[in-house]
């Protein structure tokens, strides 16, 4: 009886409503039917996960049951790795040559097919070059607003991020029925590599043809040092280093300390070091246990990328340099004297 009443009510609403009302009704029903379930887009190199995926998984766990998408070429071992991550319930695997280079144009149709089948409430990626390239395209195709670089989650609709080069915190509530989010890795702990027992299944099939772009090749800088965004110690050099050759001072110290080496934008723009070493608002965001800023003045755009570091040490010959306002320890000295002395001390200990 109640069912007949409900059906006749819905029929009447549909008959007498405008398109806008029907759309609202459809959205409400979709939202009611959808449990919170989150898709994490795993970033990897076809062999192993990029560490920021683990931080993204932690963020995703607080939003609902976690499924991970692993898309790439010959990447089955990554799917197996993700399935073991604590909190991951399911892995969907798309292994196809078309995903070579992880191009957003190739991955987006796959994500749309996955969304169509599973109706996720949130789709989440790391706020790295990979995630930042993919999320806006996906959001546009889903007709929702991307929520970029979040540093906190209040509830399933409400997110926290920084604005104005990290000088203000914004809390925003999204009314979109699927949230497309990128997550700042340094703001969330990494999920445990072990402890999960997720299942692995094939991703939904979709038209994998990509006529829009073609992957030609990539030149990756090779380094035995830890990756900048996941290193526990980072030593960065600025314009005060004077030239690229002098960065050897920092590499020597870094190798003794097991640290990664970063740079200010001024050092990158001057051609001292490649731009994948840039820390800051328009570079990488880092939050290591120890950050050593060498010959860096401490402009707000640089601080935006490192001020959440647990301990900050600054070496600068100018006692008025703004970097000393955020530093826990400051050394007012010529860096060409201070850094070799530090390297010797580390050597002796
Ligand atoms: P400087 O400001 O020139 O400072 C050099 C410092 O070295 C000085 O404090 C000096 O006292 C010290 N020094 C010199 N010689 C010695 C010595 N022998 N021994 C000890 N100390 C010495 N910057 C970033 O870093 N990252 C970003 O992502 C970034 N994004 C930006 C985005 C925008 C939109 C804009 C407008 C700017 C951005 N910048 C960024 C640039 C930023 O504003 C600064 O210009 C830059 O950070 C300055 O770099 P620096 O500290 O190395 O150079």
Short mmCIF file of C-alpha atoms and ligand atoms in Angstrom, two decimals:
data_model
loop_
_atom_site.label_atom_id
_atom_site.label_comp_id
_atom_site.label_asym_id
_atom_site.label_seq_id
_atom_site.Cartn_x
_atom_site.Cartn_y
_atom_site.Cartn_z
CA UNK A 1 0.00 0.00 0.00
CA UNK A 2 2.78 2.37 1.09
CA UNK A 3 4.81 1.41 -1.99
CA UNK A 4 1.88 2.25 -4.30
CA UNK A 5 1.49 5.60 -2.53
CA UNK A 6 5.25 6.33 -2.88
CA UNK A 7 5.27 5.42 -6.58
CA UNK A 8 2.24 7.57 -7.32
CA UNK A 9 3.86 10.45 -5.39
CA UNK A 10 7.10 10.16 -7.39
CA UNK A 11 5.06 9.94 -10.65
CA UNK A 12 3.16 13.12 -9.72
CA UNK A 13 6.38 14.93 -8.79
CA UNK A 14 7.93 13.93 -12.12
CA UNK A 15 4.80 14.96 -14.08
CA UNK A 16 4.48 18.37 -12.48
CA UNK A 17 8.11 19.28 -11.86
CA UNK A 18 10.51 21.32 -13.89
CA UNK A 19 13.76 19.78 -15.16
CA UNK A 20 15.55 21.47 -12.23
CA UNK A 21 13.31 19.70 -9.71
CA UNK A 22 13.75 16.35 -11.44
CA UNK A 23 17.51 16.83 -11.35
CA UNK A 24 17.33 17.64 -7.63
CA UNK A 25 15.19 14.53 -7.02
CA UNK A 26 17.65 12.38 -8.96
CA UNK A 27 20.61 13.79 -7.01
CA UNK A 28 18.85 13.23 -3.68
CA UNK A 29 17.99 9.62 -4.52
CA UNK A 30 21.58 9.00 -5.73
CA UNK A 31 23.00 10.48 -2.53
CA UNK A 32 20.64 8.41 -0.35
CA UNK A 33 21.53 5.24 -2.22
CA UNK A 34 25.28 5.87 -2.03
CA UNK A 35 27.21 4.64 0.97
CA UNK A 36 30.42 6.49 1.68
CA UNK A 37 33.05 4.74 -0.33
CA UNK A 38 36.27 6.25 -1.48
CA UNK A 39 38.40 5.57 -4.51
CA UNK A 40 42.10 6.28 -4.08
CA UNK A 41 43.98 6.71 -7.35
CA UNK A 42 47.31 5.05 -6.60
CA UNK A 43 50.44 6.78 -7.86
CA UNK A 44 53.21 4.33 -8.70
CA UNK A 45 55.97 3.65 -11.22
CA UNK A 46 54.63 0.23 -12.34
CA UNK A 47 56.96 -1.42 -9.83
CA UNK A 48 56.11 0.13 -6.51
CA UNK A 49 53.91 2.71 -4.88
CA UNK A 50 55.01 6.34 -4.62
CA UNK A 51 55.03 7.00 -0.83
CA UNK A 52 52.46 9.84 -0.94
CA UNK A 53 49.82 7.27 -1.96
CA UNK A 54 50.07 5.85 1.58
CA UNK A 55 49.32 9.27 3.09
CA UNK A 56 46.40 9.63 0.69
CA UNK A 57 45.03 6.27 1.83
CA UNK A 58 45.07 7.49 5.46
CA UNK A 59 43.01 10.52 4.44
CA UNK A 60 40.64 8.29 2.46
CA UNK A 61 40.05 5.89 5.36
CA UNK A 62 38.40 8.69 7.33
CA UNK A 63 35.95 9.21 4.44
CA UNK A 64 34.65 5.67 3.96
CA UNK A 65 35.54 2.21 2.75
CA UNK A 66 38.66 2.39 0.59
CA UNK A 67 39.08 0.99 -2.91
CA UNK A 68 42.35 1.69 -4.77
CA UNK A 69 42.75 1.98 -8.50
CA UNK A 70 46.08 0.79 -9.87
CA UNK A 71 46.36 1.69 -13.55
CA UNK A 72 49.55 1.26 -15.54
CA UNK A 73 51.55 -1.14 -17.63
CA UNK A 74 52.83 -4.45 -16.21
CA UNK A 75 51.81 -3.20 -12.78
CA UNK A 76 50.28 -6.31 -11.17
CA UNK A 77 52.90 -6.30 -8.43
CA UNK A 78 51.79 -2.80 -7.42
CA UNK A 79 48.20 -4.06 -7.08
CA UNK A 80 49.47 -6.83 -4.79
CA UNK A 81 51.44 -4.26 -2.76
CA UNK A 82 48.39 -1.98 -2.37
CA UNK A 83 46.14 -4.88 -1.35
CA UNK A 84 48.37 -5.38 1.72
CA UNK A 85 48.13 -1.75 2.84
CA UNK A 86 46.21 -1.42 6.08
CA UNK A 87 42.66 -0.20 5.50
CA UNK A 88 42.41 -1.05 1.79
CA UNK A 89 39.36 -3.24 1.13
CA UNK A 90 39.63 -3.68 -2.61
CA UNK A 91 42.04 -2.97 -5.45
CA UNK A 92 40.88 -2.52 -9.01
CA UNK A 93 43.58 -3.15 -11.55
CA UNK A 94 43.81 -1.78 -15.09
CA UNK A 95 46.90 -3.09 -16.85
CA UNK A 96 47.14 -1.80 -20.39
CA UNK A 97 49.76 -0.23 -22.71
CA UNK A 98 47.47 2.79 -23.13
CA UNK A 99 48.30 3.87 -19.56
CA UNK A 100 52.01 4.27 -20.40
CA UNK A 101 53.12 7.58 -18.94
CA UNK A 102 49.97 7.82 -16.76
CA UNK A 103 48.43 10.47 -19.01
CA UNK A 104 45.27 12.12 -17.62
CA UNK A 105 43.64 11.86 -21.06
CA UNK A 106 43.99 8.04 -20.92
CA UNK A 107 43.16 7.60 -17.24
CA UNK A 108 40.04 9.78 -17.13
CA UNK A 109 37.77 7.45 -19.20
CA UNK A 110 38.83 4.59 -16.92
CA UNK A 111 37.96 6.60 -13.83
CA UNK A 112 34.59 7.57 -15.32
CA UNK A 113 33.83 3.89 -16.01
CA UNK A 114 34.82 3.00 -12.42
CA UNK A 115 32.67 5.81 -11.05
CA UNK A 116 29.75 4.73 -13.21
CA UNK A 117 29.95 1.20 -11.84
CA UNK A 118 30.80 1.76 -8.17
CA UNK A 119 29.29 5.24 -7.46
CA UNK A 120 32.04 6.39 -5.10
CA UNK A 121 31.25 9.26 -2.76
CA UNK A 122 34.87 10.52 -2.91
CA UNK A 123 37.69 10.13 -5.43
CA UNK A 124 41.05 10.98 -3.94
CA UNK A 125 44.58 11.37 -5.33
CA UNK A 126 47.87 12.63 -3.91
CA UNK A 127 48.49 16.36 -4.47
CA UNK A 128 51.57 15.60 -6.58
CA UNK A 129 52.17 16.51 -10.23
CA UNK A 130 50.35 13.24 -11.10
CA UNK A 131 47.26 13.96 -8.96
CA UNK A 132 47.17 17.65 -9.79
CA UNK A 133 47.21 16.81 -13.51
CA UNK A 134 44.45 14.24 -13.27
CA UNK A 135 41.95 15.58 -10.72
CA UNK A 136 40.82 18.76 -12.56
CA UNK A 137 40.17 16.82 -15.77
CA UNK A 138 38.19 14.16 -13.94
CA UNK A 139 36.23 16.77 -11.96
CA UNK A 140 35.34 18.64 -15.15
CA UNK A 141 34.08 15.44 -16.76
CA UNK A 142 31.99 14.69 -13.66
CA UNK A 143 30.77 18.30 -13.60
CA UNK A 144 31.98 18.92 -10.03
CA UNK A 145 34.55 21.29 -8.51
CA UNK A 146 37.93 19.78 -7.66
CA UNK A 147 39.01 20.25 -4.05
CA UNK A 148 42.77 20.68 -4.16
CA UNK A 149 45.60 20.06 -1.73
CA UNK A 150 43.59 19.41 1.45
CA UNK A 151 45.39 19.32 4.79
CA UNK A 152 42.45 18.22 6.94
CA UNK A 153 39.04 16.54 6.90
CA UNK A 154 36.26 17.75 9.24
CA UNK A 155 33.57 15.42 7.95
CA UNK A 156 32.69 13.75 4.66
CA UNK A 157 31.69 17.09 3.07
CA UNK A 158 34.03 19.53 4.83
CA UNK A 159 37.71 19.97 4.08
CA UNK A 160 40.57 22.18 5.21
CA UNK A 161 43.26 23.66 2.98
CA UNK A 162 45.70 26.55 3.00
CA UNK A 163 45.42 29.65 0.87
CA UNK A 164 47.53 32.81 0.36
CA UNK A 165 50.84 30.93 0.21
CA UNK A 166 50.02 29.01 3.37
CA UNK A 167 49.21 32.13 5.40
CA UNK A 168 45.50 31.45 5.85
CA UNK A 169 43.48 28.33 6.50
CA UNK A 170 40.24 27.79 4.61
CA UNK A 171 37.48 25.38 5.61
CA UNK A 172 35.11 24.56 2.80
CA UNK A 173 31.97 22.48 2.53
CA UNK A 174 31.33 20.78 -0.78
CA UNK A 175 27.79 20.16 -1.98
CA UNK A 176 28.86 18.06 -4.96
CA UNK A 177 27.53 14.52 -4.84
CA UNK A 178 30.98 13.13 -5.62
CA UNK A 179 34.02 14.88 -4.24
CA UNK A 180 37.20 14.89 -6.32
CA UNK A 181 40.04 15.66 -3.93
CA UNK A 182 43.83 15.93 -3.90
CA UNK A 183 45.56 15.34 -0.57
CA UNK A 184 48.72 17.00 0.74
CA UNK A 185 50.83 14.03 1.79
CA UNK A 186 52.68 15.82 4.56
CA UNK A 187 49.40 16.57 6.38
CA UNK A 188 48.48 12.88 6.92
CA UNK A 189 50.42 9.96 8.37
CA UNK A 190 51.38 7.19 5.95
CA UNK A 191 49.10 4.13 6.10
CA UNK A 192 50.86 0.93 7.19
CA UNK A 193 52.43 -1.07 4.37
CA UNK A 194 51.29 -4.28 6.02
CA UNK A 195 48.14 -5.45 7.74
CA UNK A 196 45.58 -5.24 4.94
CA UNK A 197 44.01 -8.09 3.03
CA UNK A 198 42.24 -6.36 0.18
CA UNK A 199 40.96 -8.25 -2.83
CA UNK A 200 42.25 -7.53 -6.33
CA UNK A 201 39.88 -7.48 -9.29
CA UNK A 202 39.94 -6.17 -12.84
CA UNK A 203 38.84 -2.58 -13.36
CA UNK A 204 35.63 -2.05 -15.37
CA UNK A 205 36.18 -2.15 -19.09
CA UNK A 206 36.08 1.11 -20.98
CA UNK A 207 37.07 2.57 -24.33
CA UNK A 208 40.83 2.85 -23.74
CA UNK A 209 41.58 4.63 -27.02
CA UNK A 210 43.42 7.91 -26.42
CA UNK A 211 43.60 10.13 -29.52
CA UNK A 212 44.24 13.27 -27.50
CA UNK A 213 47.83 12.82 -26.39
CA UNK A 214 50.75 10.49 -26.79
CA UNK A 215 53.49 9.63 -24.33
CA UNK A 216 56.87 10.20 -26.00
CA UNK A 217 59.32 9.74 -23.14
CA UNK A 218 60.57 11.15 -19.89
CA UNK A 219 63.89 12.10 -18.40
CA UNK A 220 63.94 11.41 -14.71
CA UNK A 221 66.72 12.79 -12.57
CA UNK A 222 68.42 9.83 -10.93
CA UNK A 223 69.53 10.12 -7.36
CA UNK A 224 70.54 7.72 -4.64
CA UNK A 225 69.34 10.22 -2.07
CA UNK A 226 65.86 9.89 -0.55
CA UNK A 227 62.89 11.41 -2.34
CA UNK A 228 62.37 15.04 -1.30
CA UNK A 229 58.76 14.79 -0.13
CA UNK A 230 59.26 11.68 1.97
CA UNK A 231 62.78 12.23 3.37
CA UNK A 232 63.08 12.60 7.13
CA UNK A 233 65.87 15.18 6.69
CA UNK A 234 65.99 17.83 3.96
CA UNK A 235 68.85 20.26 3.33
CA UNK A 236 67.94 23.10 0.97
CA UNK A 237 70.16 25.70 -0.63
CA UNK A 238 69.23 29.16 -1.83
CA UNK A 239 70.67 32.01 -3.84
CA UNK A 240 73.35 32.32 -1.15
CA UNK A 241 74.98 29.15 -2.57
CA UNK A 242 76.16 31.44 -5.45
CA UNK A 243 76.32 28.69 -8.11
CA UNK A 244 75.44 25.08 -8.91
CA UNK A 245 78.94 23.72 -8.19
CA UNK A 246 78.71 24.91 -4.59
CA UNK A 247 75.69 22.64 -4.05
CA UNK A 248 78.33 19.89 -3.72
CA UNK A 249 78.77 21.18 -0.15
CA UNK A 250 75.13 20.29 0.53
CA UNK A 251 75.31 16.93 -1.29
CA UNK A 252 78.33 15.93 0.85
CA UNK A 253 76.52 16.80 4.05
CA UNK A 254 73.27 15.19 2.84
CA UNK A 255 75.01 11.91 1.97
CA UNK A 256 76.48 11.71 5.45
CA UNK A 257 73.08 12.37 7.03
CA UNK A 258 70.92 10.30 4.65
CA UNK A 259 69.13 13.50 3.66
CA UNK A 260 67.41 14.78 0.52
CA UNK A 261 68.54 18.06 -1.07
CA UNK A 262 66.10 20.81 -2.01
CA UNK A 263 66.39 24.40 -3.17
CA UNK A 264 64.68 27.77 -3.18
CA UNK A 265 63.10 29.05 -6.35
CA UNK A 266 65.83 31.67 -6.70
CA UNK A 267 68.42 28.86 -6.84
CA UNK A 268 66.33 26.98 -9.40
CA UNK A 269 65.65 30.06 -11.53
CA UNK A 270 69.37 30.89 -11.53
CA UNK A 271 70.01 27.41 -12.98
CA UNK A 272 72.00 26.14 -9.96
CA UNK A 273 69.86 22.98 -9.73
CA UNK A 274 66.93 21.34 -11.59
CA UNK A 275 63.42 22.55 -10.82
CA UNK A 276 62.25 19.23 -9.34
CA UNK A 277 64.32 20.26 -6.31
CA UNK A 278 62.25 23.40 -5.65
CA UNK A 279 60.57 23.64 -2.26
CA UNK A 280 57.74 26.09 -1.75
CA UNK A 281 54.39 27.34 -2.90
CA UNK A 282 55.09 26.52 -6.53
CA UNK A 283 57.45 23.66 -5.75
CA UNK A 284 57.23 20.68 -3.44
CA UNK A 285 55.69 20.73 0.02
CA UNK A 286 57.88 19.01 2.58
CA UNK A 287 57.49 18.42 6.32
CA UNK A 288 60.53 16.38 7.41
CA UNK A 289 61.74 15.81 10.97
CA UNK A 290 64.66 18.14 10.21
CA UNK A 291 64.87 20.93 7.59
CA UNK A 292 68.15 22.80 7.14
CA UNK A 293 67.84 26.03 5.11
CA UNK A 294 71.21 27.20 3.81
CA UNK A 295 71.56 30.67 2.27
CA UNK A 296 67.78 31.04 2.02
CA UNK A 297 66.15 34.33 3.11
CA UNK A 298 62.76 32.85 4.09
CA UNK A 299 60.29 34.45 1.66
CA UNK A 300 56.66 33.46 2.39
CA UNK A 301 56.51 31.43 -0.82
CA UNK A 302 59.43 29.31 0.39
CA UNK A 303 58.01 29.00 3.92
CA UNK A 304 54.73 27.71 2.40
CA UNK A 305 56.63 24.59 1.38
CA UNK A 306 58.57 23.80 4.56
CA UNK A 307 57.23 25.54 7.63
CA UNK A 308 55.46 22.39 8.91
CA UNK A 309 58.87 20.71 9.33
CA UNK A 310 59.34 19.47 12.89
CA UNK A 311 62.73 21.14 13.49
CA UNK A 312 64.02 23.97 11.30
CA UNK A 313 67.68 25.02 11.23
CA UNK A 314 68.71 28.13 9.30
CA UNK A 315 72.22 29.09 8.22
CA UNK A 316 72.41 32.66 7.01
CA UNK A 317 74.98 35.42 7.34
CA UNK A 318 72.26 38.08 7.73
CA UNK A 319 70.89 38.08 11.31
CA UNK A 320 67.78 39.94 10.08
CA UNK A 321 66.86 37.25 7.51
CA UNK A 322 63.14 36.32 7.93
CA UNK A 323 64.01 32.60 7.96
CA UNK A 324 65.18 33.06 11.57
CA UNK A 325 61.58 33.87 12.59
CA UNK A 326 60.48 30.31 11.81
CA UNK A 327 63.77 28.57 12.69
CA UNK A 328 64.14 26.53 15.88
CA UNK A 329 67.92 26.90 15.62
CA UNK A 330 69.75 29.66 13.79
CA UNK A 331 73.40 29.90 12.79
CA UNK A 332 74.43 33.41 11.80
CA UNK A 333 77.52 32.63 9.78
CA UNK A 334 78.94 32.41 6.30
CA UNK A 335 77.57 29.15 4.86
CA UNK A 336 80.90 28.37 3.18
CA UNK A 337 82.40 28.08 6.68
CA UNK A 338 79.41 26.60 8.54
CA UNK A 339 78.48 23.76 6.15
CA UNK A 340 81.96 22.14 5.86
CA UNK A 341 82.27 22.38 9.66
CA UNK A 342 78.94 20.59 10.07
CA UNK A 343 79.99 17.89 7.58
CA UNK A 344 83.22 17.32 9.54
CA UNK A 345 81.30 17.07 12.81
CA UNK A 346 78.80 14.56 11.36
CA UNK A 347 81.79 12.60 10.01
CA UNK A 348 83.46 12.47 13.41
CA UNK A 349 80.28 11.31 15.14
P1 LIG B 1 67.27 35.43 -1.53
O1 LIG B 1 66.00 36.01 -1.09
O2 LIG B 1 68.12 36.25 -2.46
O3 LIG B 1 68.10 35.08 -0.23
C1 LIG B 1 69.43 34.64 -0.23
C2 LIG B 1 69.88 34.57 1.23
O4 LIG B 1 71.16 34.01 1.28
C3 LIG B 1 69.92 35.93 1.91
O5 LIG B 1 69.15 35.89 3.10
C4 LIG B 1 71.41 36.12 2.23
O6 LIG B 1 71.63 36.78 3.47
C5 LIG B 1 71.90 34.70 2.29
N1 LIG B 1 73.31 34.56 1.95
C6 LIG B 1 73.98 35.04 0.87
N2 LIG B 1 75.26 34.66 0.91
C7 LIG B 1 75.42 33.93 2.04
C8 LIG B 1 76.54 33.28 2.62
N3 LIG B 1 77.74 33.28 2.03
N4 LIG B 1 76.36 32.64 3.78
C9 LIG B 1 75.16 32.61 4.40
N5 LIG B 1 74.05 33.22 3.89
C10 LIG B 1 74.20 33.87 2.72
N6 LIG B 1 60.41 30.71 -3.71
C11 LIG B 1 60.67 29.45 -3.28
O7 LIG B 1 61.71 29.20 -2.66
N7 LIG B 1 59.78 28.45 -3.57
C12 LIG B 1 58.63 28.64 -4.24
O8 LIG B 1 57.88 27.68 -4.48
C13 LIG B 1 58.32 29.97 -4.67
N8 LIG B 1 57.17 30.24 -5.34
C14 LIG B 1 56.90 31.53 -5.66
C15 LIG B 1 55.66 31.83 -6.25
C16 LIG B 1 55.36 33.13 -6.58
C17 LIG B 1 54.02 33.43 -7.20
C18 LIG B 1 56.29 34.14 -6.33
C19 LIG B 1 55.98 35.59 -6.67
C20 LIG B 1 57.51 33.88 -5.77
C21 LIG B 1 57.84 32.56 -5.43
N9 LIG B 1 59.07 32.26 -4.85
C22 LIG B 1 59.28 30.99 -4.40
C23 LIG B 1 60.18 33.24 -4.77
C24 LIG B 1 60.32 33.89 -3.40
O9 LIG B 1 59.51 35.03 -3.34
C25 LIG B 1 61.79 34.32 -3.18
O10 LIG B 1 62.19 35.18 -4.22
C26 LIG B 1 62.78 33.16 -3.10
O11 LIG B 1 62.31 32.19 -2.19
C27 LIG B 1 64.12 33.69 -2.64
O12 LIG B 1 65.06 32.66 -2.67
P2 LIG B 1 66.35 32.72 -1.75
O13 LIG B 1 65.94 32.83 -0.33
O14 LIG B 1 67.24 31.61 -2.14
O15 LIG B 1 67.08 34.05 -2.26
#
